């Protein structure tokens, strides 16, 4: 079984603001597309609960770790501590399933998608995001979902000029770090071997960017991102 966690670590640190705002947009976009009984796979810190729960009749959210109790203090919200796949729910239990920044961590991704299709009712909807990086290309994710779903809307999360300025600064910081990777290990080693050093170096880079450019880092808001048909330059796939 695979751990449920986030691809880009989102914490309360101001240095994480750019990815937090991007993640928040996914929840707001999903909330406009869901209804009825909703399942979330990968609760994370739980900040999406207050966005999605008001739009659901029943909202069940699953993760390996429980979010803060006050986030679950809603009459229609239920938390299940679990890993996936499989999903411990009967067939046709939900009208919608959402899962953000999780699928790229699931080794048995075809089984993951199969289980989601199983717990959805006829006509149900699955909304998924994943970073537009080496885990899945836009076409690879489409093919994975097409094995179970007959209709797929392929969208992407893009940023405005302010966001692009931040990512350009971030990229320069990453390039300064990776210039020491003379053996090109970042492309040769499997993700699980790179995860811990990547997280450490990424955290250091984000904090450095915050110190050197506080105004840009903290000024990014959800509205600085937008969802459009998938294409080159999108940060996340939103399918």
Short mmCIF file of C-alpha atoms in Angstrom, two decimals:
data_model
loop_
_atom_site.label_atom_id
_atom_site.label_comp_id
_atom_site.label_asym_id
_atom_site.label_seq_id
_atom_site.Cartn_x
_atom_site.Cartn_y
_atom_site.Cartn_z
CA UNK A 1 0.00 0.00 0.00
CA UNK A 2 1.18 3.50 -0.74
CA UNK A 3 1.23 6.37 1.66
CA UNK A 4 -1.15 9.19 0.92
CA UNK A 5 0.77 12.43 0.99
CA UNK A 6 1.25 15.51 -1.11
CA UNK A 7 3.62 15.90 -4.01
CA UNK A 8 4.56 19.42 -3.03
CA UNK A 9 4.72 19.74 0.72
CA UNK A 10 2.35 22.44 1.93
CA UNK A 11 2.93 23.77 5.42
CA UNK A 12 1.99 26.87 7.37
CA UNK A 13 5.30 28.43 6.35
CA UNK A 14 5.10 31.60 4.29
CA UNK A 15 7.62 30.03 1.91
CA UNK A 16 4.89 27.56 0.86
CA UNK A 17 2.41 30.28 -0.07
CA UNK A 18 2.83 29.86 -3.83
CA UNK A 19 1.90 26.17 -3.78
CA UNK A 20 -0.76 26.61 -1.09
CA UNK A 21 -2.61 29.14 -3.24
CA UNK A 22 -2.34 26.82 -6.25
CA UNK A 23 -3.74 23.93 -4.21
CA UNK A 24 -6.54 26.11 -2.85
CA UNK A 25 -7.66 26.89 -6.40
CA UNK A 26 -8.12 23.17 -7.07
CA UNK A 27 -10.49 22.86 -4.13
CA UNK A 28 -12.53 25.89 -5.19
CA UNK A 29 -12.70 24.64 -8.77
CA UNK A 30 -13.77 21.21 -7.53
CA UNK A 31 -16.41 22.67 -5.20
CA UNK A 32 -18.16 24.16 -8.24
CA UNK A 33 -18.26 20.72 -9.87
CA UNK A 34 -19.38 18.41 -7.05
CA UNK A 35 -22.63 17.54 -5.27
CA UNK A 36 -24.19 14.73 -3.25
CA UNK A 37 -21.97 12.24 -1.44
CA UNK A 38 -18.30 13.14 -1.93
CA UNK A 39 -15.12 11.20 -1.13
CA UNK A 40 -11.69 12.81 -0.88
CA UNK A 41 -8.60 10.61 -1.03
CA UNK A 42 -5.66 12.44 0.56
CA UNK A 43 -6.88 14.96 3.11
CA UNK A 44 -3.44 16.37 3.80
CA UNK A 45 -3.56 19.29 6.22
CA UNK A 46 -7.32 19.46 5.71
CA UNK A 47 -7.58 23.04 4.46
CA UNK A 48 -9.85 21.91 1.63
CA UNK A 49 -12.54 20.60 3.97
CA UNK A 50 -14.11 23.99 4.63
CA UNK A 51 -14.25 24.64 0.88
CA UNK A 52 -15.77 21.33 -0.23
CA UNK A 53 -17.97 20.30 2.73
CA UNK A 54 -20.61 23.04 2.24
CA UNK A 55 -21.21 21.80 -1.30
CA UNK A 56 -21.64 18.13 -0.31
CA UNK A 57 -24.50 16.28 1.29
CA UNK A 58 -21.94 13.95 2.89
CA UNK A 59 -18.17 14.43 2.75
CA UNK A 60 -15.89 11.50 3.60
CA UNK A 61 -12.19 12.28 3.61
CA UNK A 62 -9.40 9.69 3.82
CA UNK A 63 -5.74 10.00 4.77
CA UNK A 64 -3.05 8.20 6.73
CA UNK A 65 -2.95 11.07 9.24
CA UNK A 66 -5.90 12.92 10.76
CA UNK A 67 -6.22 16.67 10.21
CA UNK A 68 -6.90 19.08 13.06
CA UNK A 69 -10.10 18.05 14.92
CA UNK A 70 -11.71 21.45 14.45
CA UNK A 71 -11.64 20.96 10.67
CA UNK A 72 -13.75 17.83 11.07
CA UNK A 73 -16.29 19.49 13.35
CA UNK A 74 -19.05 19.57 10.75
CA UNK A 75 -22.20 17.43 10.77
CA UNK A 76 -21.69 16.15 7.21
CA UNK A 77 -17.93 15.43 7.47
CA UNK A 78 -16.44 12.02 8.28
CA UNK A 79 -12.74 11.15 8.46
CA UNK A 80 -11.34 7.68 7.77
CA UNK A 81 -7.73 6.86 8.65
CA UNK A 82 -6.52 4.58 5.86
CA UNK A 83 -4.17 4.08 2.93
CA UNK A 84 -5.15 3.42 -0.67
CA UNK A 85 -5.64 1.34 -2.69
CA UNK A 86 -7.90 -0.46 -1.93
CA UNK A 87 -10.84 1.67 -0.83
CA UNK A 88 -12.88 0.24 2.01
CA UNK A 89 -16.28 1.32 0.69
CA UNK A 90 -19.08 -0.59 -1.04
CA UNK A 91 -19.64 -0.29 -4.77
CA UNK A 92 -21.47 2.85 -5.91
CA UNK A 93 -21.11 4.70 -2.60
CA UNK A 94 -20.32 8.19 -3.89
CA UNK A 95 -21.45 10.73 -6.45
CA UNK A 96 -18.01 12.36 -6.67
CA UNK A 97 -14.42 11.52 -5.75
CA UNK A 98 -11.65 14.10 -5.51
CA UNK A 99 -7.93 13.47 -5.05
CA UNK A 100 -5.31 16.19 -5.29
CA UNK A 101 -1.56 15.69 -5.61
CA UNK A 102 -1.81 12.01 -4.59
CA UNK A 103 -1.97 9.78 -7.66
CA UNK A 104 1.70 10.35 -8.52
CA UNK A 105 2.62 8.63 -5.24
CA UNK A 106 0.52 5.52 -5.89
CA UNK A 107 2.57 2.67 -7.35
CA UNK A 108 -0.53 0.68 -8.28
CA UNK A 109 -2.13 3.61 -10.05
CA UNK A 110 -4.30 1.48 -12.36
CA UNK A 111 -5.79 -0.26 -9.31
CA UNK A 112 -6.26 3.14 -7.67
CA UNK A 113 -8.28 4.39 -10.64
CA UNK A 114 -10.21 1.10 -10.80
CA UNK A 115 -11.18 1.40 -7.13
CA UNK A 116 -12.34 4.98 -7.61
CA UNK A 117 -14.48 3.94 -10.56
CA UNK A 118 -15.93 1.10 -8.46
CA UNK A 119 -17.08 3.34 -5.59
CA UNK A 120 -18.61 5.93 -7.92
CA UNK A 121 -22.28 5.77 -8.80
CA UNK A 122 -23.33 5.72 -12.46
CA UNK A 123 -22.70 9.17 -13.89
CA UNK A 124 -20.34 9.99 -11.02
CA UNK A 125 -17.36 12.28 -11.36
CA UNK A 126 -13.70 11.89 -10.43
CA UNK A 127 -11.61 15.09 -10.14
CA UNK A 128 -7.85 14.58 -9.92
CA UNK A 129 -4.78 16.81 -9.94
CA UNK A 130 -1.11 15.96 -10.24
CA UNK A 131 1.98 18.09 -10.89
CA UNK A 132 2.81 18.47 -14.56
CA UNK A 133 6.26 16.98 -14.13
CA UNK A 134 7.94 13.69 -14.85
CA UNK A 135 5.40 11.43 -13.08
CA UNK A 136 2.74 11.84 -15.80
CA UNK A 137 2.58 13.69 -19.06
CA UNK A 138 -0.82 15.07 -20.00
CA UNK A 139 -1.36 12.16 -22.40
CA UNK A 140 -0.18 9.51 -19.92
CA UNK A 141 -2.69 10.66 -17.32
CA UNK A 142 -5.46 10.77 -19.92
CA UNK A 143 -4.72 7.19 -20.97
CA UNK A 144 -4.62 5.99 -17.37
CA UNK A 145 -8.05 7.47 -16.67
CA UNK A 146 -9.48 6.38 -20.03
CA UNK A 147 -9.08 2.75 -19.02
CA UNK A 148 -12.08 3.27 -16.69
CA UNK A 149 -13.75 6.54 -17.61
CA UNK A 150 -15.45 7.21 -20.94
CA UNK A 151 -15.42 11.04 -20.75
CA UNK A 152 -12.36 13.00 -19.62
CA UNK A 153 -12.03 16.78 -19.45
CA UNK A 154 -8.33 17.67 -19.63
CA UNK A 155 -7.52 20.96 -17.93
CA UNK A 156 -4.40 22.54 -16.48
CA UNK A 157 -3.50 25.10 -13.80
CA UNK A 158 -1.62 28.11 -15.16
CA UNK A 159 -0.18 31.21 -13.52
CA UNK A 160 -0.12 34.91 -14.36
CA UNK A 161 2.97 37.11 -14.74
CA UNK A 162 3.51 37.40 -10.98
CA UNK A 163 3.45 33.63 -10.60
CA UNK A 164 5.78 33.16 -13.55
CA UNK A 165 8.24 35.62 -11.98
CA UNK A 166 8.24 33.58 -8.79
CA UNK A 167 8.77 30.28 -10.60
CA UNK A 168 11.59 31.79 -12.64
CA UNK A 169 13.34 32.74 -9.39
CA UNK A 170 12.61 29.29 -7.99
CA UNK A 171 13.99 27.60 -11.11
CA UNK A 172 17.21 29.58 -10.88
CA UNK A 173 17.61 28.42 -7.29
CA UNK A 174 17.04 24.79 -8.31
CA UNK A 175 19.54 25.11 -11.14
CA UNK A 176 22.15 26.44 -8.73
CA UNK A 177 21.64 23.31 -6.62
CA UNK A 178 21.46 20.76 -9.43
CA UNK A 179 24.64 22.01 -11.12
CA UNK A 180 26.46 19.83 -8.59
CA UNK A 181 24.61 16.75 -9.91
CA UNK A 182 27.31 15.92 -12.44
CA UNK A 183 26.10 12.31 -12.76
CA UNK A 184 22.52 13.44 -13.56
CA UNK A 185 21.15 11.34 -10.69
CA UNK A 186 17.92 13.36 -10.62
CA UNK A 187 16.91 11.66 -13.87
CA UNK A 188 18.55 8.28 -13.25
CA UNK A 189 17.35 7.38 -9.76
CA UNK A 190 13.77 6.37 -8.85
CA UNK A 191 11.59 8.97 -7.15
CA UNK A 192 11.56 7.18 -3.76
CA UNK A 193 15.34 7.51 -3.49
CA UNK A 194 15.24 11.20 -4.33
CA UNK A 195 12.28 12.19 -2.16
CA UNK A 196 14.08 12.95 1.12
CA UNK A 197 17.03 14.89 -0.36
CA UNK A 198 14.62 16.65 -2.74
CA UNK A 199 12.39 17.73 0.14
CA UNK A 200 15.34 19.06 2.14
CA UNK A 201 16.87 21.00 -0.75
CA UNK A 202 13.48 22.25 -1.93
CA UNK A 203 12.68 23.53 1.56
CA UNK A 204 16.03 25.33 1.75
CA UNK A 205 15.44 26.90 -1.66
CA UNK A 206 11.94 28.10 -0.75
CA UNK A 207 13.16 29.68 2.48
CA UNK A 208 15.98 31.42 0.65
CA UNK A 209 13.50 32.81 -1.86
CA UNK A 210 11.32 34.08 0.99
CA UNK A 211 14.26 35.87 2.61
CA UNK A 212 15.44 37.43 -0.62
CA UNK A 213 12.06 38.29 -2.15
CA UNK A 214 9.48 38.40 0.64
CA UNK A 215 7.08 40.66 -1.21
CA UNK A 216 6.76 38.43 -4.27
CA UNK A 217 6.55 35.20 -2.26
CA UNK A 218 3.82 36.38 0.10
CA UNK A 219 1.77 38.37 -2.42
CA UNK A 220 0.71 35.41 -4.58
CA UNK A 221 -3.00 34.65 -4.26
CA UNK A 222 -5.34 32.00 -5.56
CA UNK A 223 -6.61 34.40 -8.21
CA UNK A 224 -3.11 34.58 -9.67
CA UNK A 225 -3.73 31.06 -10.98
CA UNK A 226 -6.32 29.99 -13.53
CA UNK A 227 -7.70 26.75 -14.98
CA UNK A 228 -7.75 26.36 -18.75
CA UNK A 229 -7.53 23.52 -21.30
CA UNK A 230 -4.32 21.60 -20.65
CA UNK A 231 -1.26 22.81 -22.50
CA UNK A 232 2.44 23.53 -22.29
CA UNK A 233 3.41 25.55 -19.25
CA UNK A 234 0.70 24.40 -16.86
CA UNK A 235 1.85 23.64 -13.33
CA UNK A 236 -0.75 20.98 -12.52
CA UNK A 237 -2.95 18.68 -14.55
CA UNK A 238 -6.59 19.12 -13.49
CA UNK A 239 -8.65 16.29 -15.00
#
